[in-house]
Coordinates of C-alpha atoms in Angstrom, one line a residue:
Chain A
G1 CA -76.2 11.9 37.5
E2 CA -74.9 8.3 39.6
N3 CA -74.8 8.4 43.3
V4 CA -73.9 4.8 45.1
E5 CA -73.8 4.4 48.8
Q6 CA -72.7 1.6 50.5
H7 CA -73.4 -0.1 53.9
P8 CA -72.3 -0.6 56.6
S9 CA -69.3 1.9 57.0
T10 CA -67.9 -0.8 59.0
L11 CA -67.9 -5.1 59.4
S12 CA -66.2 -6.9 61.5
V13 CA -66.1 -10.6 61.2
Q14 CA -65.0 -13.2 63.5
E15 CA -62.7 -15.7 61.3
G16 CA -64.7 -18.0 59.3
D17 CA -68.9 -16.5 59.1
S18 CA -69.8 -14.9 56.4
A19 CA -69.7 -10.9 55.1
V20 CA -71.8 -8.8 53.0
I21 CA -71.1 -5.6 51.9
K22 CA -74.5 -3.4 50.1
C23 CA -74.9 -1.1 47.4
T24 CA -76.9 0.7 46.0
Y25 CA -76.7 3.3 42.5
S26 CA -79.2 6.1 41.0
D27 CA -78.7 5.8 38.0
S28 CA -81.0 3.3 36.0
A29 CA -78.8 3.2 32.8
S30 CA -75.5 2.4 34.6
N31 CA -74.8 -1.5 34.1
Y32 CA -71.0 -2.4 35.4
F33 CA -70.3 -3.2 39.1
P34 CA -67.0 -3.5 39.9
W35 CA -65.2 -4.2 43.6
Y36 CA -62.3 -3.3 44.7
K37 CA -60.4 -4.2 48.0
Q38 CA -57.9 -1.6 49.0
E39 CA -55.1 -3.3 51.9
L40 CA -53.7 0.0 54.0
G41 CA -51.4 2.0 51.6
K42 CA -51.8 0.2 48.5
R43 CA -53.6 0.2 45.5
P44 CA -57.0 -0.6 45.4
Q45 CA -57.5 -3.9 43.6
L46 CA -60.1 -5.2 42.3
I47 CA -61.7 -8.2 42.9
I48 CA -64.4 -8.8 41.8
D49 CA -67.3 -7.0 38.2
I50 CA -71.1 -7.7 37.2
R51 CA -72.3 -6.6 34.4
S52 CA -76.4 -5.3 34.4
N53 CA -76.6 -9.0 32.4
V54 CA -76.6 -11.0 34.9
G55 CA -77.9 -12.0 38.7
E56 CA -75.8 -13.0 40.3
K57 CA -70.7 -13.6 39.9
K58 CA -68.8 -16.2 41.9
D59 CA -65.2 -16.7 42.5
Q60 CA -64.3 -18.7 44.6
R61 CA -65.2 -17.1 48.3
I62 CA -66.4 -14.4 46.4
A63 CA -70.1 -13.6 45.2
V64 CA -71.7 -10.7 44.1
T65 CA -75.2 -10.5 43.4
L66 CA -77.0 -7.7 41.4
N67 CA -81.3 -7.0 41.6
K68 CA -81.4 -4.2 38.7
T69 CA -84.7 -3.3 39.2
A70 CA -83.5 -2.3 43.0
K71 CA -81.1 -0.6 42.0
H72 CA -78.8 -2.5 44.6
F73 CA -75.8 -5.3 44.4
S74 CA -74.2 -6.9 47.3
L75 CA -70.9 -8.0 47.9
H76 CA -70.6 -11.7 49.2
I77 CA -67.1 -13.3 51.2
T78 CA -67.8 -16.4 52.8
E79 CA -65.0 -17.6 55.1
T80 CA -63.2 -14.7 55.6
Q81 CA -59.9 -15.6 56.5
P82 CA -58.0 -12.6 58.7
E83 CA -56.6 -11.8 55.2
D84 CA -59.4 -9.7 53.8
S85 CA -59.2 -7.1 56.7
A86 CA -59.2 -3.9 54.0
V87 CA -60.9 -1.7 53.0
Y88 CA -63.8 -2.1 50.0
F89 CA -65.1 0.3 47.3
C90 CA -68.4 -0.7 45.4
A91 CA -68.5 1.4 42.2
A92 CA -71.2 2.2 39.4
N93 CA -70.4 2.8 36.0
Y94 CA -72.1 6.5 34.5
G95 CA -71.4 6.3 31.4
Q96 CA -67.4 5.4 30.7
N97 CA -66.6 6.8 34.6
F98 CA -67.3 5.6 37.4
V99 CA -68.6 6.7 41.0
F100 CA -67.6 4.9 44.0
G101 CA -68.9 4.3 47.7
P102 CA -67.7 6.0 50.7
G103 CA -66.1 2.3 52.0
T104 CA -66.6 -0.2 54.2
R105 CA -63.6 -1.4 56.7
L106 CA -64.0 -4.9 57.3
S107 CA -61.6 -6.5 59.9
V108 CA -61.6 -9.8 60.8
L109 CA -60.9 -10.8 63.4
P110 CA -59.0 -14.1 64.8
Chain B
G1 CA -47.6 -6.7 30.8
A2 CA -46.5 -4.2 32.5
G3 CA -49.4 -1.9 35.3
V4 CA -50.5 2.4 35.6
S5 CA -47.6 3.3 36.8
Q6 CA -47.0 6.9 38.6
S7 CA -44.5 9.3 39.4
P8 CA -43.7 10.3 41.6
S9 CA -44.1 8.1 44.2
N10 CA -43.9 10.6 47.2
K11 CA -44.3 14.1 46.4
V12 CA -43.5 17.0 49.6
T13 CA -44.0 20.0 48.0
E14 CA -44.1 24.1 50.2
K15 CA -47.1 26.2 50.4
G16 CA -48.2 28.3 46.7
K17 CA -45.9 26.4 44.3
D18 CA -47.1 24.2 41.6
V19 CA -46.9 20.1 41.4
E20 CA -47.2 17.9 38.7
L21 CA -47.9 14.7 39.0
R22 CA -47.5 11.8 35.8
C23 CA -49.6 9.1 35.3
D24 CA -48.8 5.9 32.3
P25 CA -51.8 3.7 31.3
I26 CA -51.4 0.4 29.8
S27 CA -50.0 -0.1 26.9
G28 CA -53.5 0.8 24.4
H29 CA -55.8 1.6 26.9
T30 CA -57.8 4.3 25.9
A31 CA -59.6 5.7 29.0
L32 CA -57.5 6.9 32.1
Y33 CA -59.5 8.4 35.1
W34 CA -57.9 10.4 38.0
Y35 CA -59.0 10.6 41.2
R36 CA -58.0 11.8 45.2
Q37 CA -58.0 9.7 48.0
S38 CA -57.4 11.2 51.4
L39 CA -57.0 9.9 54.8
G40 CA -59.4 7.1 55.9
Q41 CA -61.6 8.4 52.7
G42 CA -63.1 7.6 49.6
L43 CA -62.3 7.6 45.7
E44 CA -63.0 11.3 45.0
F45 CA -63.1 11.4 41.3
L46 CA -60.9 13.9 40.2
I47 CA -61.1 14.0 35.4
Y48 CA -61.9 11.1 33.2
F49 CA -60.1 10.9 29.4
Q50 CA -60.7 8.8 26.6
G51 CA -58.0 9.9 24.0
N52 CA -56.8 13.1 24.7
S53 CA -59.7 14.8 25.1
A54 CA -61.1 15.2 28.3
P55 CA -65.0 14.9 28.0
D56 CA -65.3 14.5 31.9
K57 CA -64.1 17.7 34.0
S58 CA -66.6 17.9 36.8
G59 CA -64.9 16.6 39.4
L60 CA -61.4 18.8 39.2
P61 CA -62.1 21.3 42.5
S62 CA -60.9 25.0 41.0
D63 CA -59.1 26.1 38.6
R64 CA -55.7 25.4 40.5
F65 CA -56.8 22.0 39.0
S66 CA -55.6 21.1 35.0
A67 CA -55.2 18.2 33.5
E68 CA -53.7 16.9 29.9
R69 CA -53.7 13.6 28.1
T70 CA -50.9 13.5 25.0
G71 CA -50.6 10.9 21.6
G72 CA -53.1 9.6 24.2
S73 CA -50.6 7.8 26.7
V74 CA -49.1 9.5 29.4
S75 CA -51.1 12.5 31.5
T76 CA -50.0 15.2 33.7
L77 CA -52.0 16.3 36.6
T78 CA -50.7 19.7 37.3
I79 CA -51.8 21.0 41.1
Q80 CA -51.2 25.4 40.7
R81 CA -50.7 27.7 43.7
T82 CA -50.8 24.4 46.1
Q83 CA -52.2 24.8 49.7
Q84 CA -52.0 22.3 52.1
E85 CA -56.0 21.1 52.1
D86 CA -54.5 19.9 48.2
S87 CA -52.3 16.4 50.5
A88 CA -54.0 13.4 49.1
V89 CA -52.8 10.1 47.3
Y90 CA -53.3 11.0 43.9
L91 CA -54.3 7.5 42.2
C92 CA -55.1 7.6 38.2
A93 CA -56.2 5.0 36.4
S94 CA -57.2 3.5 33.3
S95 CA -59.3 0.8 31.4
S96 CA -59.7 -0.4 27.5
Y97 CA -63.2 0.1 25.9
F98 CA -65.1 -1.0 23.8
S99 CA -68.3 0.7 23.1
P100 CA -70.9 0.2 23.8
N101 CA -69.1 -2.0 27.2
T102 CA -67.7 -0.5 29.8
D103 CA -64.7 -2.3 31.3
T104 CA -62.1 -2.8 34.2
Q105 CA -60.3 -0.3 35.6
Y106 CA -56.7 -1.0 36.4
F107 CA -54.5 1.2 39.4
G108 CA -51.8 2.7 39.2
P109 CA -49.9 3.1 42.8
G110 CA -50.5 6.3 43.6
T111 CA -48.7 9.8 44.0
R112 CA -49.0 10.3 48.2
L113 CA -48.4 14.6 48.1
T114 CA -47.8 17.0 51.2
V115 CA -48.7 20.7 51.2
L116 CA -46.5 21.9 54.2

C-alpha cells in the first residue's frame, strides 16, 4: 500500500520568510496530491493540490512542486504571515482512497 | 452550497456504551471517508465508501467499529462498547468521483468523542 512521509514535523520561521514542507510517497500509481491546512480546533481545509501531469502549481503565495521520478512533492509558502501558522498535511491518493502524512506544525513568528 | 455536516459536534459517553456518529456529505458526492484524529495527531483512515459499498474497510481498528451508508448519502459510524482509547475527533470527508481521476475531499467539522 501507499506510505506518505512528511518533514519536518515542526517548523518555525520569521514573518516574511519562506517555508518549505516536503513529502515522499511510495506508490508510483499515485497521481493526485492535495495539501491541507488545519488550524487549531478546526477541520482540514484544502489549500492547493497537484496532479501527476504537471510539475508545479502556484496560487498566490503558495506553490506545490512534484517530482514523480523521485516520488516526492513539496509545499512552498512565501512571504509568510502569522495567519499561516497551522498544521499542514500532505496526502497522496491510493486508488480512490487517500493516505495522509503525519503533519507539519508551522509557526510564523512576528 | 452546503458543505459536509456531522452530528453530534460533541459526544461524551461512558465506557462500554455504544455511540453513533453521523455524516451528511455534500449533495452528489459519491465517495465518503471516515478518519480519526487523536489530539495533536495526524489523520487515521478508518473506512471509505463509494456509493453504498465500502471497498476499503482496512482502517477499522477493531470489530467494535462499523459503518454503513444508505441511499448513497448519509453515513453512520458506530462504535460498540466504547473504550477510553476511542476518544478522538472523528472526521468525515466527501468527494465526487470522475473516473479515472480522484477528486478533492472536503471535510466536515468533526465529532469530538470523549469516553469517560
